[in-house]
Coordinates of C-alpha atoms in Angstrom, one line a residue:
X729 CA -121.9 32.4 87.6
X730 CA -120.5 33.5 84.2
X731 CA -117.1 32.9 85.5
X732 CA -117.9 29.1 86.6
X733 CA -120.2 28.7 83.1
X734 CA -117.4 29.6 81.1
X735 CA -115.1 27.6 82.9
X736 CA -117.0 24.6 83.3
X737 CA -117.5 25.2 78.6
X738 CA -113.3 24.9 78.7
X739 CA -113.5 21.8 80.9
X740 CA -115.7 19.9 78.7
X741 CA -113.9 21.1 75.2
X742 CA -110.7 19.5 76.6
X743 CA -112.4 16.4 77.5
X744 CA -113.6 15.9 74.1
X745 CA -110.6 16.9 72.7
X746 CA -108.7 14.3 74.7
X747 CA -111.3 11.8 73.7
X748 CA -111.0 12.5 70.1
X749 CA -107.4 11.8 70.7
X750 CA -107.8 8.7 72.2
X751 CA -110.0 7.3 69.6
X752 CA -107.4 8.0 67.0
X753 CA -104.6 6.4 68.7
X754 CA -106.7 3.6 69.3
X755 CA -106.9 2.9 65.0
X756 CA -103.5 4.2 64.5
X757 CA -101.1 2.1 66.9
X758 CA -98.4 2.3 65.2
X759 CA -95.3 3.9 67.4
X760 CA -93.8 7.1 66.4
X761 CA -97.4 8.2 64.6
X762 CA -98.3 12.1 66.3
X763 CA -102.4 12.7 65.8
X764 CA -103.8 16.0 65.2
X765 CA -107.6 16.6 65.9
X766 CA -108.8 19.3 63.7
X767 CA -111.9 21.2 63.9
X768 CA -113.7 21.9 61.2
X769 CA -114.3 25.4 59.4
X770 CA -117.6 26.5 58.4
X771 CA -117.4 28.7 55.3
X772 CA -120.2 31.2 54.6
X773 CA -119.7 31.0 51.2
X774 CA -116.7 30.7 49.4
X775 CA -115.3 33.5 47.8
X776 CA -113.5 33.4 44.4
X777 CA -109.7 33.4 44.6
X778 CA -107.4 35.5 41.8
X779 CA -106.4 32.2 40.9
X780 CA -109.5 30.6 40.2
X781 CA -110.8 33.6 38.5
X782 CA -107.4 33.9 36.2
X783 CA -108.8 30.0 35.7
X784 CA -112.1 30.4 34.9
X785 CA -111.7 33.5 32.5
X786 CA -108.7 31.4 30.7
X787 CA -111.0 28.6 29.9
X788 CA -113.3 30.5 29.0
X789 CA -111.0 32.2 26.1
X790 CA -111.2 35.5 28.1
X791 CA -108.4 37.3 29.2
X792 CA -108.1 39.6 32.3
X793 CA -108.9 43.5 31.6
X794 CA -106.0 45.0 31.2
X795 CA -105.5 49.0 32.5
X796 CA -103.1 51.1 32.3
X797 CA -103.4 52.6 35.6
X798 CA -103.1 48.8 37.0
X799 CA -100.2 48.0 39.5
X800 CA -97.8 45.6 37.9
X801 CA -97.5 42.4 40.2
X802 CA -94.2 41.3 41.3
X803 CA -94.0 37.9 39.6
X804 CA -92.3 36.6 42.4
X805 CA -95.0 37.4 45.0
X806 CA -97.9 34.6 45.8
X807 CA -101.2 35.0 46.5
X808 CA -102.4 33.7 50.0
X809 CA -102.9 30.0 49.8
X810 CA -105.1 29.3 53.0
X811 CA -108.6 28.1 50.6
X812 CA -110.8 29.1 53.8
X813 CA -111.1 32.8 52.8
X814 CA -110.8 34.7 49.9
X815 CA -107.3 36.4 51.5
X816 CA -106.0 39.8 50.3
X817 CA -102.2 39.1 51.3
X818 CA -99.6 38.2 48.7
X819 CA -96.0 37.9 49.9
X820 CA -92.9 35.6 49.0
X821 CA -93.4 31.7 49.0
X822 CA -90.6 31.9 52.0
X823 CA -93.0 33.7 54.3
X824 CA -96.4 31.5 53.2
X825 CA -95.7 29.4 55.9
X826 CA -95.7 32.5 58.9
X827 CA -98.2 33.9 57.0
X828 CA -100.4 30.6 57.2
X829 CA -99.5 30.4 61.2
X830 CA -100.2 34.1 62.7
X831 CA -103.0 35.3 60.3
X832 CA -105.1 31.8 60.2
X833 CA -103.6 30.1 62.6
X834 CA -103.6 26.8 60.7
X835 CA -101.8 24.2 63.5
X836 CA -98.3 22.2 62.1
X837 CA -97.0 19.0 63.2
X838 CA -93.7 17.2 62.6
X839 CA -92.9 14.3 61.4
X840 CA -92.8 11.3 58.6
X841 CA -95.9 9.9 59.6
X842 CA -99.3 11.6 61.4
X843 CA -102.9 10.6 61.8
X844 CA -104.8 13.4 60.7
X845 CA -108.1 13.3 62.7
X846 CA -110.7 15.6 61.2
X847 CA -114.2 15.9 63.6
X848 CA -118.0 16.9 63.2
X849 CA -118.1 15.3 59.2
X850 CA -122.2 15.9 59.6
X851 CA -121.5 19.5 59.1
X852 CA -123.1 21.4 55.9
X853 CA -120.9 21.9 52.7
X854 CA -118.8 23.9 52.2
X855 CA -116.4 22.5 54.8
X856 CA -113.1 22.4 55.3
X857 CA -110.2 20.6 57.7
X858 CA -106.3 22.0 57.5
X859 CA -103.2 21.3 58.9
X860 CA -99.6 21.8 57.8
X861 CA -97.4 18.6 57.8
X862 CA -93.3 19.7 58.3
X863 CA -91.5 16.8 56.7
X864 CA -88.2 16.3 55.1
X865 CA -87.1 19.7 55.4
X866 CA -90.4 21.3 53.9
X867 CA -93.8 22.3 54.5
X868 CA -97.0 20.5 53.0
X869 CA -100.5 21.5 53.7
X870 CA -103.3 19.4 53.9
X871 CA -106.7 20.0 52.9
X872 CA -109.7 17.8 53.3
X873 CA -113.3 19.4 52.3
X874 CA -116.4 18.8 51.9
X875 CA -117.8 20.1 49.2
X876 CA -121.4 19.7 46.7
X877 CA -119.8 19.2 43.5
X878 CA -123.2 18.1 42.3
X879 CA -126.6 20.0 44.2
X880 CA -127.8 17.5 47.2
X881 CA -124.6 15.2 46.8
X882 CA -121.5 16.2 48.9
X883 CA -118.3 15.0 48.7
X884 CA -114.9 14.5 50.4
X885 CA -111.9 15.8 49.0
X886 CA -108.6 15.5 50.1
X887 CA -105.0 16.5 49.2
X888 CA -101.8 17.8 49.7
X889 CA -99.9 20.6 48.5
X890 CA -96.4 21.5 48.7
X891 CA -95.5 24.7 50.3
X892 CA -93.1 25.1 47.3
X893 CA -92.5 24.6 43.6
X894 CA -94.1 22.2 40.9
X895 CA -90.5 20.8 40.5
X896 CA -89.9 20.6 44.3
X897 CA -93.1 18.7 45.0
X898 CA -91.7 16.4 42.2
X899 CA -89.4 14.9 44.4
X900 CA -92.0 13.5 46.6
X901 CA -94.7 11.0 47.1
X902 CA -97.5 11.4 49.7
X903 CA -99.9 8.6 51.1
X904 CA -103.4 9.3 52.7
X905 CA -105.1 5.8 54.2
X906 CA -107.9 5.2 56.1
X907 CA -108.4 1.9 58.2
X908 CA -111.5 0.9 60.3
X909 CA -113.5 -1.8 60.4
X910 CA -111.6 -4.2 58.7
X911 CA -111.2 -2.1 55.4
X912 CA -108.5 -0.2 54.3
X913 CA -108.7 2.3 51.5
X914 CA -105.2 4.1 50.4
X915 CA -104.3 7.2 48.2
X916 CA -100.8 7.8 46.8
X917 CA -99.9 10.5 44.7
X918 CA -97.1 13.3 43.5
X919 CA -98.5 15.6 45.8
X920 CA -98.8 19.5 44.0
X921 CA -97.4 23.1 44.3
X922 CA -99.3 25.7 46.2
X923 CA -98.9 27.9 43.2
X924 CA -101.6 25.5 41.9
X925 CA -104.5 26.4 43.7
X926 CA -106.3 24.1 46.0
X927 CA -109.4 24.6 44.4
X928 CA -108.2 23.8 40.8
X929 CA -107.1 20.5 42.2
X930 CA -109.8 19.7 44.1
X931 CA -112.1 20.6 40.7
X932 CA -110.1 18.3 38.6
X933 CA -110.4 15.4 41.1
X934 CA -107.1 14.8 41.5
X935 CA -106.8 13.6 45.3
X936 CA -108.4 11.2 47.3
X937 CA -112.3 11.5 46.9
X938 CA -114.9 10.2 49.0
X939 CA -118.9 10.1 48.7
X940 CA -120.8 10.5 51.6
X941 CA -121.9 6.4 52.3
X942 CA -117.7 5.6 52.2
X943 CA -116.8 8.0 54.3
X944 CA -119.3 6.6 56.9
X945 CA -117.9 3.6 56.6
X946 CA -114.3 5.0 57.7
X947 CA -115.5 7.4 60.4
X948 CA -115.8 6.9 64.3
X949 CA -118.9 9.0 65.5
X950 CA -118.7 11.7 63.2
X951 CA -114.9 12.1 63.2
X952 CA -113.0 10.3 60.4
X953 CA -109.0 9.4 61.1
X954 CA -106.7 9.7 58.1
X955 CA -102.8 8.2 58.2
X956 CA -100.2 10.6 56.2
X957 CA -96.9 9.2 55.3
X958 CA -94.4 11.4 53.1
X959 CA -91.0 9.9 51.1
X960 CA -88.9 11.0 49.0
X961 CA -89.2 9.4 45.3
X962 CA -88.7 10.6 41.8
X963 CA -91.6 7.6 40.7
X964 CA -95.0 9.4 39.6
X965 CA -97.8 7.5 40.4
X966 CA -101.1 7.8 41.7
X967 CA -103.3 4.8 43.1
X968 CA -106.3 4.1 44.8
X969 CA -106.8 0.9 46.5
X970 CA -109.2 -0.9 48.6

């Protein structure tokens, strides 16, 4: 009985997961577009990063203590850049990418242009949807959460990062769009280094942000379909169009 329970629970996943496919082909026609439903991630709470604390004490005018027994950081090393948990590992930005795959298993697609299709948007705050995007011969990652920047009023945020330098993510121009219903709202942008933090970004509201009442307005039955397109361009500018 436990045997024909579970299976019976797998049956039904994939079913939903092939209809959650379905539904974003069906707003997304275009040929040559590959969709990606991703589940969402619960957070507990969210832990402060080193980042965001180096942040929060430098705005504050206070500098990290300083010991002398401290280990000295490799300068080179990063810090883990997956914003779900509060991640001890630091390695080299070469390896972010493996590190990303096996320890959080964060899925990666290919290609110019993919329909990122995030599911279950009624979920509580703090939540977050990720992918990686390999494009052009690098690595992006894409975050959308959902997050209470003011007490009883959650928002959408969404971005993408570079899995690279500042002057590396230069070089490119990223576009998220949403189309349903007749309306079309599009985000374009210079899309930032990983070494920034996720959470810095998503703080200073630069990336596509949504209130609750539009992203109803762009989402099928809980799930809500975002277009990514990636060029190259040396042109920084950042829109928002509807």
């Amino acid at each position: 009985m436990l045997f024909f329970t579970q299976c019976f629970g797998a049956v039904l996943d994939l079913i939903h997961l092939r209809f959650q496919h379905y539904k974003a082909k069906r707003v997304f026609s275009a040929a040559g577009q590959l969709v990606c439903v991703v589940n969402p991630t619960h957070s507990l709470k969210y832990a402060p990063t080193r980042c965001a604390a180096v942040q929060a004490s430098t705005e504050q005018g206070i500098l990290p203590p300083c010991h002398h027994h401290e280990v000295v950081h490799d300068p080179q090393l990063v810090p883990c850049t997956c914003p779900l948990f509060s991640c001890p590992w630091e390695g080299h930005l070469e390896v972010v990418v493996s590190h990303l795959r096996q320890t959080h298993r964060i899925n990666i697609l290919q290609g110019a242009e993919i329909v990122f299709l995030a599911t279950d948007m009624h979920l509580p705050a703090p939540t977050d949807w990720i992918i990686m995007h390999s494009c052009l011969g690098h690595q992006f990652l894409l975050v959308l959460r959902k997050q209470e920047k003011y007490e009883g009023h959650p928002q959408f945020f969404a971005t993408m990062m570079l899995i690279g330098t500042p002057t590396q993510a230069d070089n490119f121009t990223y576009r998220l769009e949403l189309n349903r219903n007749q309306r079309r709202l599009k985000w374009e942008a210079t899309p930032r280094s990983i070494l920034e933090c996720v959470d810095s970004v998503i703080s200073d509201g630069d990336c596509l942000v949504l209130n609750t009442s539009l992203a109803q307005l762009f989402s099928d039955n809980g799930s809500l379909a975002i277009g990514i397109a990636i060029t190259t361009s040396k042109v920084h500018s950042s829109e928002a169009e509807m």
